[in-house]
């Protein structure tokens, strides 16, 4: 990831003296930024991917524990459907916890800040780890349900706050690569969880509680390291109104020198927000106020579509279905766990590649291109499954190839671009609420897919992935029509693009009055010269 930052940094061609000056980060600033990203993500989206994958290995052991516990309590065992139902509660608890976490993320980000919220978020994991470690002693499978619910809350909070933190801390030319690292760590968490879940490591019957509780280690790493790194500069300036703390945090992230253009851009956003609120600090928007704001309606629809499609596209379901595909391909059951690691490695590889490409290709093309490729692979996959059921030679191996290609396409675009959209297309006051809406749609969609997928398989058979084909196709078309390219653009420029798509491009600009999405005029900048002078004094101190 450090290498990808450097590659992206030096690959961008400077177009002017000010641009070069703004991008002239020292090695110390790049190192601080990279370490901030690492220690925030290792206890953030890494945990989301890790906790998705580690639950798969001990499935049969947990089901046996449920049955044995019930037998000891009531003197009779459970039928297989009853055990499956209780197992479904354990799996679904993660999604329900994620939904609650997504709703908590917005208020937490505003009240405590981005960094402190991530630190507080670890408490859910630590309590969950204690519950899992003691469930055998307590002879209570209900403790596993509660533990997975708490782990889901942790994932819901981190999936919203971490991209927000990264997007607000990175320089403009690295904003996409830094924010996309959330997807890289998610994929790495999936891959690492699959490795740790091998029977030779923690995936055996005696060790499964330690496997589920192993998520406490990344949480402890974050608790020890992240407090030493800076808070989001934009949060410090715009939400808390603390200019000096903002300058200090920005200086640390930029190697001791605060880029004047970047600081003035943040001050401009702060002053415009204050102007809209009669000189007072701008209050954070609520999800309801976002839905009522016609100027932000297109942005909100874009985020809702992307977040829902990310889960409704069936990528998580294809992880589930991979076991049966590999079994049909003739791979011995005891070897399938090693082949399954390849699915996690595929998404991890694709996310690394996308991390390098995002500032060259752009967000829009990666997102739409990813869904378009997924449409193609779903068609091939459906044909392969149909021919496989008719005994055509070689079709199981084509199905295997489609699994890897589908996951690669997902990791190349939708997996990472979706998470950074709210940070790029909403301003500071609307961003937490936008992430709440996006996270809610994401977790509700994940819950629906998890609950409905078994019925879809039973009802449609070999055509079970056709609904996902429709989702990918509709998403590619809708996002292609509504989403502008955000690469290398300021918030004002991005908002202006949405204004044009909303038919407001011919509005007359008022030089002295702030309008959402319009860059301020020279007169406005001159009117704020006194504020800029104070900022220059702070820059001089740094």
Short mmCIF file of C-alpha atoms in Angstrom, two decimals:
data_model
loop_
_atom_site.label_atom_id
_atom_site.label_comp_id
_atom_site.label_asym_id
_atom_site.label_seq_id
_atom_site.Cartn_x
_atom_site.Cartn_y
_atom_site.Cartn_z
CA UNK A 1 0.00 0.00 0.00
CA UNK A 2 2.90 2.32 0.80
CA UNK A 3 4.33 1.54 -2.62
CA UNK A 4 1.04 2.32 -4.34
CA UNK A 5 0.91 5.73 -2.59
CA UNK A 6 4.39 6.54 -3.85
CA UNK A 7 3.63 5.30 -7.38
CA UNK A 8 0.49 7.41 -7.52
CA UNK A 9 2.27 10.39 -6.05
CA UNK A 10 5.12 10.50 -8.56
CA UNK A 11 3.01 9.42 -11.56
CA UNK A 12 0.83 12.54 -11.45
CA UNK A 13 2.18 15.29 -13.72
CA UNK A 14 2.28 18.73 -12.20
CA UNK A 15 0.42 21.41 -14.17
CA UNK A 16 1.65 24.55 -12.48
CA UNK A 17 3.81 26.07 -9.77
CA UNK A 18 1.02 26.14 -7.18
CA UNK A 19 0.04 22.57 -7.99
CA UNK A 20 3.62 21.41 -7.60
CA UNK A 21 3.95 23.31 -4.35
CA UNK A 22 0.76 21.73 -2.99
CA UNK A 23 1.96 18.25 -3.89
CA UNK A 24 5.45 18.69 -2.55
CA UNK A 25 4.95 16.50 0.49
CA UNK A 26 8.09 15.48 2.28
CA UNK A 27 8.96 11.88 3.05
CA UNK A 28 7.99 12.48 6.67
CA UNK A 29 4.48 13.61 5.73
CA UNK A 30 3.98 10.64 3.39
CA UNK A 31 5.15 8.30 6.14
CA UNK A 32 2.79 9.85 8.70
CA UNK A 33 -0.13 9.63 6.29
CA UNK A 34 0.66 6.01 5.40
CA UNK A 35 0.97 4.97 9.05
CA UNK A 36 -2.26 6.80 9.91
CA UNK A 37 -4.00 4.86 7.15
CA UNK A 38 -2.52 1.55 8.28
CA UNK A 39 -3.33 1.84 11.98
CA UNK A 40 -6.82 3.21 11.31
CA UNK A 41 -7.62 0.44 8.81
CA UNK A 42 -6.15 -2.47 10.80
CA UNK A 43 -8.82 -1.87 13.43
CA UNK A 44 -11.38 -0.68 10.89
CA UNK A 45 -12.34 -2.19 7.53
CA UNK A 46 -9.78 -4.96 8.01
CA UNK A 47 -12.03 -6.17 10.82
CA UNK A 48 -15.06 -6.18 8.52
CA UNK A 49 -13.39 -8.50 6.02
CA UNK A 50 -11.76 -10.59 8.72
CA UNK A 51 -15.01 -11.18 10.61
CA UNK A 52 -16.85 -12.09 7.41
CA UNK A 53 -14.40 -14.88 6.61
CA UNK A 54 -13.54 -16.37 10.02
CA UNK A 55 -17.12 -17.42 10.66
CA UNK A 56 -17.05 -19.91 7.75
CA UNK A 57 -14.41 -22.35 9.07
CA UNK A 58 -16.09 -23.24 12.40
CA UNK A 59 -19.63 -23.57 10.97
CA UNK A 60 -20.01 -27.29 11.74
CA UNK A 61 -18.31 -26.95 15.15
CA UNK A 62 -20.64 -24.15 16.24
CA UNK A 63 -23.67 -26.09 15.03
CA UNK A 64 -22.53 -29.10 17.08
CA UNK A 65 -22.05 -26.80 20.09
CA UNK A 66 -25.59 -25.49 19.65
CA UNK A 67 -27.02 -29.00 19.53
CA UNK A 68 -24.94 -30.27 22.47
CA UNK A 69 -25.89 -27.26 24.61
CA UNK A 70 -29.58 -27.70 23.85
CA UNK A 71 -29.33 -31.42 24.62
CA UNK A 72 -27.73 -30.72 28.00
CA UNK A 73 -30.39 -28.15 28.89
CA UNK A 74 -33.53 -29.95 27.78
CA UNK A 75 -32.51 -33.59 27.41
CA UNK A 76 -33.36 -33.71 23.73
CA UNK A 77 -31.50 -32.75 20.57
CA UNK A 78 -32.48 -30.38 17.78
CA UNK A 79 -33.51 -31.35 14.29
CA UNK A 80 -31.26 -30.25 11.44
CA UNK A 81 -33.66 -27.45 10.31
CA UNK A 82 -33.74 -26.12 13.87
CA UNK A 83 -29.95 -26.08 14.11
CA UNK A 84 -29.81 -24.33 10.74
CA UNK A 85 -32.32 -21.74 11.96
CA UNK A 86 -30.22 -20.97 15.04
CA UNK A 87 -27.13 -20.78 12.86
CA UNK A 88 -28.99 -18.29 10.66
CA UNK A 89 -29.58 -16.13 13.74
CA UNK A 90 -25.83 -16.10 14.39
CA UNK A 91 -25.06 -15.13 10.79
CA UNK A 92 -27.87 -12.55 10.58
CA UNK A 93 -26.84 -10.94 13.87
CA UNK A 94 -23.74 -9.61 12.12
CA UNK A 95 -25.81 -7.79 9.47
CA UNK A 96 -28.26 -6.41 12.03
CA UNK A 97 -25.38 -5.17 14.16
CA UNK A 98 -23.86 -3.57 11.07
CA UNK A 99 -27.09 -1.69 10.41
CA UNK A 100 -27.10 -0.32 13.96
CA UNK A 101 -23.41 0.56 13.63
CA UNK A 102 -24.10 2.48 10.42
CA UNK A 103 -26.78 4.50 12.22
CA UNK A 104 -24.44 5.19 15.14
CA UNK A 105 -21.53 6.20 12.91
CA UNK A 106 -22.88 9.63 11.94
CA UNK A 107 -23.55 10.94 15.47
CA UNK A 108 -20.28 9.42 16.73
CA UNK A 109 -18.26 11.07 13.95
CA UNK A 110 -19.76 14.47 14.75
CA UNK A 111 -19.62 14.25 18.54
CA UNK A 112 -16.28 12.51 19.11
CA UNK A 113 -14.43 13.08 15.85
CA UNK A 114 -13.22 10.56 13.29
CA UNK A 115 -10.17 9.22 15.11
CA UNK A 116 -11.71 9.01 18.59
CA UNK A 117 -14.79 7.27 17.16
CA UNK A 118 -12.59 4.57 15.65
CA UNK A 119 -10.87 4.10 19.00
CA UNK A 120 -14.16 3.87 20.92
CA UNK A 121 -15.46 1.44 18.33
CA UNK A 122 -13.00 -1.21 19.53
CA UNK A 123 -14.99 -1.65 22.74
CA UNK A 124 -17.65 -3.60 20.83
CA UNK A 125 -15.04 -6.05 19.56
CA UNK A 126 -13.38 -6.55 22.92
CA UNK A 127 -16.68 -7.29 24.66
CA UNK A 128 -17.59 -9.68 21.83
CA UNK A 129 -14.24 -11.49 22.19
CA UNK A 130 -14.88 -12.02 25.92
CA UNK A 131 -18.34 -13.44 25.19
CA UNK A 132 -16.98 -15.90 22.61
CA UNK A 133 -14.14 -17.07 24.86
CA UNK A 134 -16.51 -17.77 27.76
CA UNK A 135 -19.48 -19.23 25.85
CA UNK A 136 -18.27 -22.82 26.30
CA UNK A 137 -17.80 -22.37 30.04
CA UNK A 138 -21.22 -20.71 30.32
CA UNK A 139 -22.71 -23.34 27.98
CA UNK A 140 -24.59 -20.63 26.12
CA UNK A 141 -24.79 -20.36 22.33
CA UNK A 142 -26.79 -17.15 22.83
CA UNK A 143 -23.51 -15.48 23.79
CA UNK A 144 -22.23 -16.17 20.25
CA UNK A 145 -25.28 -14.44 18.79
CA UNK A 146 -24.65 -11.39 20.98
CA UNK A 147 -20.93 -11.43 20.17
CA UNK A 148 -21.61 -11.45 16.42
CA UNK A 149 -24.11 -8.62 16.88
CA UNK A 150 -21.43 -6.53 18.63
CA UNK A 151 -18.89 -7.40 15.93
CA UNK A 152 -21.45 -6.22 13.36
CA UNK A 153 -21.82 -2.88 15.18
CA UNK A 154 -18.05 -2.47 15.04
CA UNK A 155 -18.01 -3.17 11.30
CA UNK A 156 -20.93 -0.83 10.63
CA UNK A 157 -19.20 2.05 12.43
CA UNK A 158 -15.77 1.48 10.86
CA UNK A 159 -17.13 1.03 7.31
CA UNK A 160 -18.62 4.55 7.55
CA UNK A 161 -16.14 6.53 9.64
CA UNK A 162 -12.87 5.18 8.25
CA UNK A 163 -13.42 6.31 4.60
CA UNK A 164 -14.61 9.66 5.98
CA UNK A 165 -11.41 9.98 8.03
CA UNK A 166 -9.21 9.05 5.07
CA UNK A 167 -10.98 11.31 2.59
CA UNK A 168 -10.64 14.30 4.91
CA UNK A 169 -6.97 13.65 5.77
CA UNK A 170 -5.46 12.93 2.35
CA UNK A 171 -4.25 15.55 -0.16
CA UNK A 172 -6.38 15.98 -3.24
CA UNK A 173 -4.06 14.10 -5.61
CA UNK A 174 -3.90 11.09 -3.25
CA UNK A 175 -7.47 11.26 -1.98
CA UNK A 176 -8.73 8.39 -4.10
CA UNK A 177 -5.79 6.09 -3.42
CA UNK A 178 -5.90 6.72 0.33
CA UNK A 179 -9.68 6.31 0.57
CA UNK A 180 -9.57 3.22 -1.64
CA UNK A 181 -7.22 1.59 0.87
CA UNK A 182 -10.35 0.87 2.93
CA UNK A 183 -11.29 -1.70 0.28
CA UNK A 184 -7.72 -3.01 0.22
CA UNK A 185 -7.82 -3.72 3.93
CA UNK A 186 -11.29 -5.27 3.65
CA UNK A 187 -10.00 -7.69 1.02
CA UNK A 188 -6.86 -8.32 3.05
CA UNK A 189 -9.06 -9.08 6.08
CA UNK A 190 -11.06 -11.63 4.06
CA UNK A 191 -7.89 -13.29 2.81
CA UNK A 192 -6.17 -13.28 6.21
CA UNK A 193 -9.28 -14.67 7.90
CA UNK A 194 -9.38 -17.55 5.41
CA UNK A 195 -5.74 -18.34 6.18
CA UNK A 196 -6.19 -18.18 9.96
CA UNK A 197 -9.29 -20.36 9.64
CA UNK A 198 -7.34 -23.31 8.18
CA UNK A 199 -7.61 -26.47 10.25
CA UNK A 200 -3.84 -26.40 10.78
CA UNK A 201 -4.14 -23.03 12.52
CA UNK A 202 -7.28 -21.96 14.42
CA UNK A 203 -9.95 -23.68 12.32
CA UNK A 204 -10.03 -26.88 14.37
CA UNK A 205 -12.76 -28.00 16.79
CA UNK A 206 -10.92 -27.19 20.06
CA UNK A 207 -9.73 -23.77 18.86
CA UNK A 208 -12.80 -22.25 17.20
CA UNK A 209 -13.55 -19.87 20.15
CA UNK A 210 -10.02 -18.49 19.83
CA UNK A 211 -10.56 -18.07 16.09
CA UNK A 212 -13.68 -15.95 16.64
CA UNK A 213 -11.97 -13.99 19.44
CA UNK A 214 -8.79 -13.36 17.42
CA UNK A 215 -10.32 -10.09 16.17
CA UNK A 216 -9.35 -8.59 19.53
CA UNK A 217 -5.69 -8.48 18.49
CA UNK A 218 -6.11 -5.91 15.66
CA UNK A 219 -8.33 -3.92 18.02
CA UNK A 220 -5.58 -3.79 20.63
CA UNK A 221 -3.02 -2.79 17.98
CA UNK A 222 -5.20 0.16 16.99
CA UNK A 223 -5.83 1.22 20.58
CA UNK A 224 -2.08 1.37 21.24
CA UNK A 225 -1.01 3.10 18.00
CA UNK A 226 -3.75 5.34 16.55
CA UNK A 227 -3.81 7.88 19.43
CA UNK A 228 -0.33 9.03 18.33
CA UNK A 229 -1.60 10.16 14.91
CA UNK A 230 -3.55 13.31 13.95
CA UNK A 231 -7.30 13.84 13.79
CA UNK A 232 -8.98 14.80 10.52
CA UNK A 233 -7.94 18.43 9.76
CA UNK A 234 -11.30 19.21 8.15
CA UNK A 235 -13.16 17.99 11.22
CA UNK A 236 -10.98 20.12 13.50
CA UNK A 237 -11.54 23.25 11.41
CA UNK A 238 -15.11 22.99 10.16
CA UNK A 239 -16.85 21.00 12.90
CA UNK A 240 -14.91 22.17 15.94
CA UNK A 241 -13.75 25.57 14.66
CA UNK A 242 -10.21 24.99 15.98
CA UNK A 243 -7.90 26.52 13.37
CA UNK A 244 -4.70 26.03 15.29
CA UNK A 245 -5.36 22.32 15.86
CA UNK A 246 -6.26 22.01 12.18
CA UNK A 247 -2.99 23.61 11.08
CA UNK A 248 -1.00 21.38 13.42
CA UNK A 249 -2.73 18.20 12.19
CA UNK A 250 -2.38 19.23 8.55
CA UNK A 251 1.28 20.06 9.08
CA UNK A 252 1.95 16.60 10.50
CA UNK A 253 0.17 14.93 7.59
CA UNK A 254 2.07 17.06 5.04
CA UNK A 255 5.55 16.73 6.51
CA UNK A 256 5.68 19.90 8.61
CA UNK A 257 4.61 22.32 5.89
CA UNK A 258 0.97 23.29 5.43
CA UNK A 259 0.01 23.73 1.74
CA UNK A 260 -1.53 27.23 1.52
CA UNK A 261 -4.00 26.32 -1.23
CA UNK A 262 -5.32 23.33 0.70
CA UNK A 263 -5.70 25.38 3.88
CA UNK A 264 -7.48 28.19 2.05
CA UNK A 265 -9.84 25.70 0.42
CA UNK A 266 -10.83 24.36 3.85
CA UNK A 267 -11.22 27.90 5.21
CA UNK A 268 -13.41 28.77 2.26
CA UNK A 269 -15.67 25.78 2.97
CA UNK A 270 -15.80 26.74 6.66
CA UNK A 271 -16.72 30.37 5.87
CA UNK A 272 -19.36 29.36 3.34
CA UNK A 273 -20.93 26.97 5.85
CA UNK A 274 -20.89 29.69 8.50
CA UNK A 275 -22.48 32.15 6.05
CA UNK A 276 -25.37 29.77 5.53
CA UNK A 277 -25.90 29.64 9.30
CA UNK A 278 -25.73 33.38 10.07
CA UNK A 279 -22.10 33.30 11.13
CA UNK A 280 -22.42 30.36 13.50
CA UNK A 281 -20.78 27.00 13.06
CA UNK A 282 -22.61 24.84 10.58
CA UNK A 283 -24.64 22.09 12.29
CA UNK A 284 -24.36 18.59 10.92
CA UNK A 285 -27.20 17.56 8.64
CA UNK A 286 -29.49 14.69 9.50
CA UNK A 287 -30.45 11.92 7.05
CA UNK A 288 -33.97 13.37 6.92
CA UNK A 289 -32.65 16.81 5.96
CA UNK A 290 -30.65 15.20 3.15
CA UNK A 291 -33.76 13.58 1.74
CA UNK A 292 -35.59 16.95 1.85
CA UNK A 293 -32.78 18.94 0.21
CA UNK A 294 -33.46 19.13 -3.57
CA UNK A 295 -29.90 20.33 -4.25
CA UNK A 296 -28.47 17.09 -2.85
CA UNK A 297 -31.08 14.69 -4.18
CA UNK A 298 -29.03 13.46 -7.14
CA UNK A 299 -25.94 12.94 -4.97
CA UNK A 300 -28.03 10.99 -2.46
CA UNK A 301 -29.58 8.80 -5.16
CA UNK A 302 -26.11 8.05 -6.52
CA UNK A 303 -24.82 6.97 -3.10
CA UNK A 304 -27.95 4.91 -2.35
CA UNK A 305 -27.70 3.11 -5.68
CA UNK A 306 -23.99 2.36 -5.31
CA UNK A 307 -24.28 1.19 -1.69
CA UNK A 308 -27.23 -1.10 -2.37
CA UNK A 309 -25.66 -2.55 -5.51
CA UNK A 310 -22.45 -3.34 -3.64
CA UNK A 311 -24.29 -5.98 -1.59
CA UNK A 312 -27.13 -6.90 -3.96
CA UNK A 313 -24.63 -7.79 -6.72
CA UNK A 314 -24.09 -11.19 -5.05
CA UNK A 315 -20.36 -11.05 -4.43
CA UNK A 316 -20.78 -12.34 -0.87
CA UNK A 317 -23.18 -15.01 -2.14
CA UNK A 318 -20.66 -16.22 -4.68
CA UNK A 319 -18.24 -16.77 -1.80
CA UNK A 320 -20.86 -19.03 -0.28
CA UNK A 321 -21.56 -20.85 -3.56
CA UNK A 322 -17.86 -21.37 -4.29
CA UNK A 323 -17.72 -24.47 -2.04
CA UNK A 324 -20.29 -26.31 -4.16
CA UNK A 325 -18.66 -25.23 -7.41
CA UNK A 326 -15.27 -26.49 -6.30
CA UNK A 327 -16.86 -29.73 -5.09
CA UNK A 328 -18.49 -30.26 -8.48
CA UNK A 329 -15.15 -29.59 -10.17
CA UNK A 330 -13.81 -32.72 -8.52
CA UNK A 331 -11.72 -31.10 -5.78
CA UNK A 332 -11.66 -33.26 -2.62
CA UNK A 333 -13.70 -31.68 0.21
CA UNK A 334 -10.70 -31.53 2.54
CA UNK A 335 -8.79 -29.49 -0.06
CA UNK A 336 -11.53 -26.98 -0.81
CA UNK A 337 -10.52 -24.73 2.09
CA UNK A 338 -7.18 -24.12 0.38
CA UNK A 339 -8.82 -23.35 -2.98
CA UNK A 340 -11.26 -21.00 -1.26
CA UNK A 341 -8.30 -18.93 -0.09
CA UNK A 342 -7.84 -18.10 -3.75
CA UNK A 343 -11.14 -16.21 -3.78
CA UNK A 344 -9.93 -13.92 -1.01
CA UNK A 345 -6.55 -13.56 -2.72
CA UNK A 346 -8.34 -12.58 -5.96
CA UNK A 347 -10.23 -9.70 -4.35
CA UNK A 348 -7.11 -8.59 -2.47
CA UNK A 349 -5.07 -8.56 -5.68
CA UNK A 350 -7.78 -6.66 -7.55
CA UNK A 351 -8.06 -4.06 -4.78
CA UNK A 352 -4.30 -3.47 -4.84
CA UNK A 353 -4.40 -3.00 -8.60
CA UNK A 354 -7.37 -0.65 -8.33
CA UNK A 355 -5.58 1.34 -5.62
CA UNK A 356 -2.89 2.13 -8.20
CA UNK A 357 -5.34 2.77 -11.07
CA UNK A 358 -7.92 4.92 -9.28
CA UNK A 359 -6.02 8.19 -9.73
CA UNK A 360 -5.18 7.35 -13.35
CA UNK A 361 -8.40 5.82 -14.64
CA UNK A 362 -10.84 7.61 -12.35
CA UNK A 363 -13.67 6.55 -10.07
CA UNK A 364 -16.47 6.56 -12.62
CA UNK A 365 -14.81 4.21 -15.10
CA UNK A 366 -13.70 1.76 -12.42
CA UNK A 367 -17.18 1.60 -10.91
CA UNK A 368 -19.13 1.26 -14.16
CA UNK A 369 -16.49 -0.97 -15.72
CA UNK A 370 -16.50 -3.29 -12.70
CA UNK A 371 -20.27 -3.81 -12.87
CA UNK A 372 -20.17 -4.25 -16.66
CA UNK A 373 -17.56 -7.00 -16.34
CA UNK A 374 -19.63 -8.64 -13.61
CA UNK A 375 -22.60 -8.73 -16.02
CA UNK A 376 -20.47 -10.56 -18.58
CA UNK A 377 -19.15 -13.09 -16.07
CA UNK A 378 -22.63 -13.75 -14.68
CA UNK A 379 -23.83 -14.67 -18.17
CA UNK A 380 -20.90 -17.02 -18.69
CA UNK A 381 -21.36 -18.44 -15.20
CA UNK A 382 -25.06 -19.18 -15.80
CA UNK A 383 -24.28 -20.89 -19.12
CA UNK A 384 -21.53 -22.94 -17.47
CA UNK A 385 -23.82 -24.06 -14.63
CA UNK A 386 -26.52 -25.06 -17.12
CA UNK A 387 -24.13 -27.07 -19.29
CA UNK A 388 -22.55 -28.53 -16.15
CA UNK A 389 -25.94 -29.94 -15.10
CA UNK A 390 -26.10 -31.67 -18.50
CA UNK A 391 -22.75 -33.34 -17.94
CA UNK A 392 -20.71 -31.30 -20.42
CA UNK A 393 -17.01 -31.91 -19.86
CA UNK A 394 -14.92 -29.05 -18.51
CA UNK A 395 -17.83 -26.88 -17.39
CA UNK A 396 -17.01 -27.16 -13.66
CA UNK A 397 -13.61 -25.65 -14.35
CA UNK A 398 -15.20 -22.84 -16.38
CA UNK A 399 -17.49 -22.22 -13.38
CA UNK A 400 -14.43 -22.00 -11.15
CA UNK A 401 -12.83 -19.49 -13.51
CA UNK A 402 -16.03 -17.41 -13.45
CA UNK A 403 -15.97 -17.30 -9.65
CA UNK A 404 -12.47 -15.83 -9.64
CA UNK A 405 -13.21 -13.46 -12.54
CA UNK A 406 -16.39 -12.19 -10.88
CA UNK A 407 -14.59 -11.49 -7.61
CA UNK A 408 -11.70 -9.81 -9.46
CA UNK A 409 -14.14 -7.52 -11.29
CA UNK A 410 -15.88 -6.63 -8.04
CA UNK A 411 -12.59 -5.84 -6.29
CA UNK A 412 -11.40 -3.77 -9.23
CA UNK A 413 -14.09 -1.13 -8.88
CA UNK A 414 -17.32 -1.46 -6.84
CA UNK A 415 -15.60 -2.78 -3.70
CA UNK A 416 -13.54 0.37 -3.18
CA UNK A 417 -15.09 3.22 -5.14
CA UNK A 418 -18.46 2.82 -3.39
CA UNK A 419 -16.97 3.55 0.01
CA UNK A 420 -15.32 6.83 -0.99
CA UNK A 421 -18.27 8.39 -2.84
CA UNK A 422 -19.94 10.08 0.17
CA UNK A 423 -16.60 11.58 1.20
CA UNK A 424 -16.10 13.13 -2.24
CA UNK A 425 -19.56 14.36 -3.26
CA UNK A 426 -20.90 15.73 0.06
CA UNK A 427 -19.60 18.63 2.11
CA UNK A 428 -18.47 18.48 5.73
CA UNK A 429 -21.91 19.06 7.25
CA UNK A 430 -23.68 16.49 5.06
CA UNK A 431 -20.96 13.82 4.99
CA UNK A 432 -21.79 11.97 8.27
CA UNK A 433 -25.49 11.78 7.39
CA UNK A 434 -24.64 10.62 3.87
CA UNK A 435 -22.55 7.80 5.30
CA UNK A 436 -25.42 6.86 7.63
CA UNK A 437 -27.77 6.55 4.65
CA UNK A 438 -25.20 4.68 2.54
CA UNK A 439 -24.32 2.31 5.38
CA UNK A 440 -27.96 1.60 6.18
CA UNK A 441 -28.73 0.66 2.58
CA UNK A 442 -25.58 -1.48 2.42
CA UNK A 443 -26.34 -3.48 5.57
CA UNK A 444 -30.05 -3.91 4.79
CA UNK A 445 -29.09 -5.21 1.35
CA UNK A 446 -26.54 -7.59 2.87
CA UNK A 447 -29.17 -8.89 5.30
CA UNK A 448 -31.71 -9.43 2.50
CA UNK A 449 -29.23 -11.27 0.28
CA UNK A 450 -28.10 -13.47 3.17
CA UNK A 451 -31.68 -14.40 4.04
CA UNK A 452 -33.04 -14.80 0.50
CA UNK A 453 -30.11 -16.43 -1.31
CA UNK A 454 -30.89 -20.03 -0.16
CA UNK A 455 -34.47 -19.61 -1.44
CA UNK A 456 -33.21 -18.13 -4.70
CA UNK A 457 -30.93 -21.15 -5.20
CA UNK A 458 -33.78 -23.56 -4.49
CA UNK A 459 -36.21 -21.71 -6.72
CA UNK A 460 -34.02 -20.84 -9.71
CA UNK A 461 -31.40 -23.59 -9.62
CA UNK A 462 -28.78 -23.00 -12.29
CA UNK A 463 -30.29 -19.57 -13.00
CA UNK A 464 -29.84 -18.38 -9.41
CA UNK A 465 -27.39 -15.62 -10.42
CA UNK A 466 -29.70 -13.98 -12.96
CA UNK A 467 -31.09 -11.58 -10.29
CA UNK A 468 -27.51 -10.46 -9.62
CA UNK A 469 -27.02 -9.94 -13.36
CA UNK A 470 -30.02 -7.58 -13.34
CA UNK A 471 -28.62 -5.70 -10.33
CA UNK A 472 -25.20 -5.23 -11.98
CA UNK A 473 -26.72 -4.15 -15.30
CA UNK A 474 -29.12 -1.63 -13.73
CA UNK A 475 -26.36 -0.28 -11.50
CA UNK A 476 -23.97 0.24 -14.42
CA UNK A 477 -26.65 2.11 -16.41
CA UNK A 478 -27.94 4.26 -13.52
CA UNK A 479 -24.48 5.20 -12.24
CA UNK A 480 -23.34 5.92 -15.79
CA UNK A 481 -26.15 8.46 -16.15
CA UNK A 482 -25.93 10.13 -12.75
CA UNK A 483 -22.34 9.98 -11.54
CA UNK A 484 -19.72 12.48 -12.77
CA UNK A 485 -16.00 11.85 -12.56
CA UNK A 486 -14.59 13.09 -9.23
CA UNK A 487 -10.89 12.40 -9.80
CA UNK A 488 -8.71 15.39 -8.87
CA UNK A 489 -11.67 17.74 -8.41
CA UNK A 490 -12.62 19.95 -5.50
CA UNK A 491 -16.00 19.67 -3.82
CA UNK A 492 -17.19 22.83 -5.59
CA UNK A 493 -16.28 21.39 -9.00
CA UNK A 494 -17.97 18.06 -8.23
CA UNK A 495 -21.11 19.80 -6.98
CA UNK A 496 -21.17 21.92 -10.13
CA UNK A 497 -21.18 18.71 -12.19
CA UNK A 498 -24.20 17.47 -10.27
CA UNK A 499 -25.83 20.91 -10.73
CA UNK A 500 -25.46 20.55 -14.50
CA UNK A 501 -26.99 17.07 -14.39
CA UNK A 502 -29.85 18.54 -12.32
CA UNK A 503 -30.43 21.21 -14.96
CA UNK A 504 -29.14 24.10 -12.85
CA UNK A 505 -26.07 24.88 -14.95
CA UNK A 506 -27.47 28.18 -16.26
CA UNK A 507 -28.09 29.69 -12.85
CA UNK A 508 -26.69 33.19 -12.39
CA UNK A 509 -23.92 33.16 -9.82
CA UNK A 510 -24.13 35.64 -6.97
CA UNK A 511 -20.57 36.75 -6.22
CA UNK A 512 -21.24 37.70 -2.62
CA UNK A 513 -23.59 34.86 -1.73
CA UNK A 514 -22.56 31.28 -1.33
CA UNK A 515 -24.40 28.71 -3.41
CA UNK A 516 -23.82 25.00 -2.91
CA UNK A 517 -21.52 23.67 -5.59
CA UNK A 518 -20.29 27.09 -6.80
CA UNK A 519 -16.72 28.16 -6.37
CA UNK A 520 -16.39 31.48 -4.56
CA UNK A 521 -15.53 34.59 -6.54
CA UNK A 522 -12.51 36.82 -6.16
CA UNK A 523 -14.65 39.32 -4.26
CA UNK A 524 -15.53 36.67 -1.72
CA UNK A 525 -11.88 35.73 -1.30
CA UNK A 526 -10.94 39.37 -0.80
CA UNK A 527 -13.72 39.78 1.75
CA UNK A 528 -12.12 37.00 3.74
CA UNK A 529 -8.61 38.47 3.58
CA UNK A 530 -8.60 39.23 7.29
CA UNK A 531 -9.36 35.59 8.05
CA UNK A 532 -6.64 34.49 5.59
CA UNK A 533 -4.16 36.81 7.33
CA UNK A 534 -4.82 35.05 10.64
CA UNK A 535 -4.33 31.74 8.91
CA UNK A 536 -1.02 32.92 7.44
CA UNK A 537 0.13 33.71 10.97
CA UNK A 538 -0.72 30.17 12.03
CA UNK A 539 1.08 28.79 8.97
CA UNK A 540 4.11 30.80 9.93
CA UNK A 541 4.11 29.22 13.39
CA UNK A 542 4.17 25.77 11.83
#
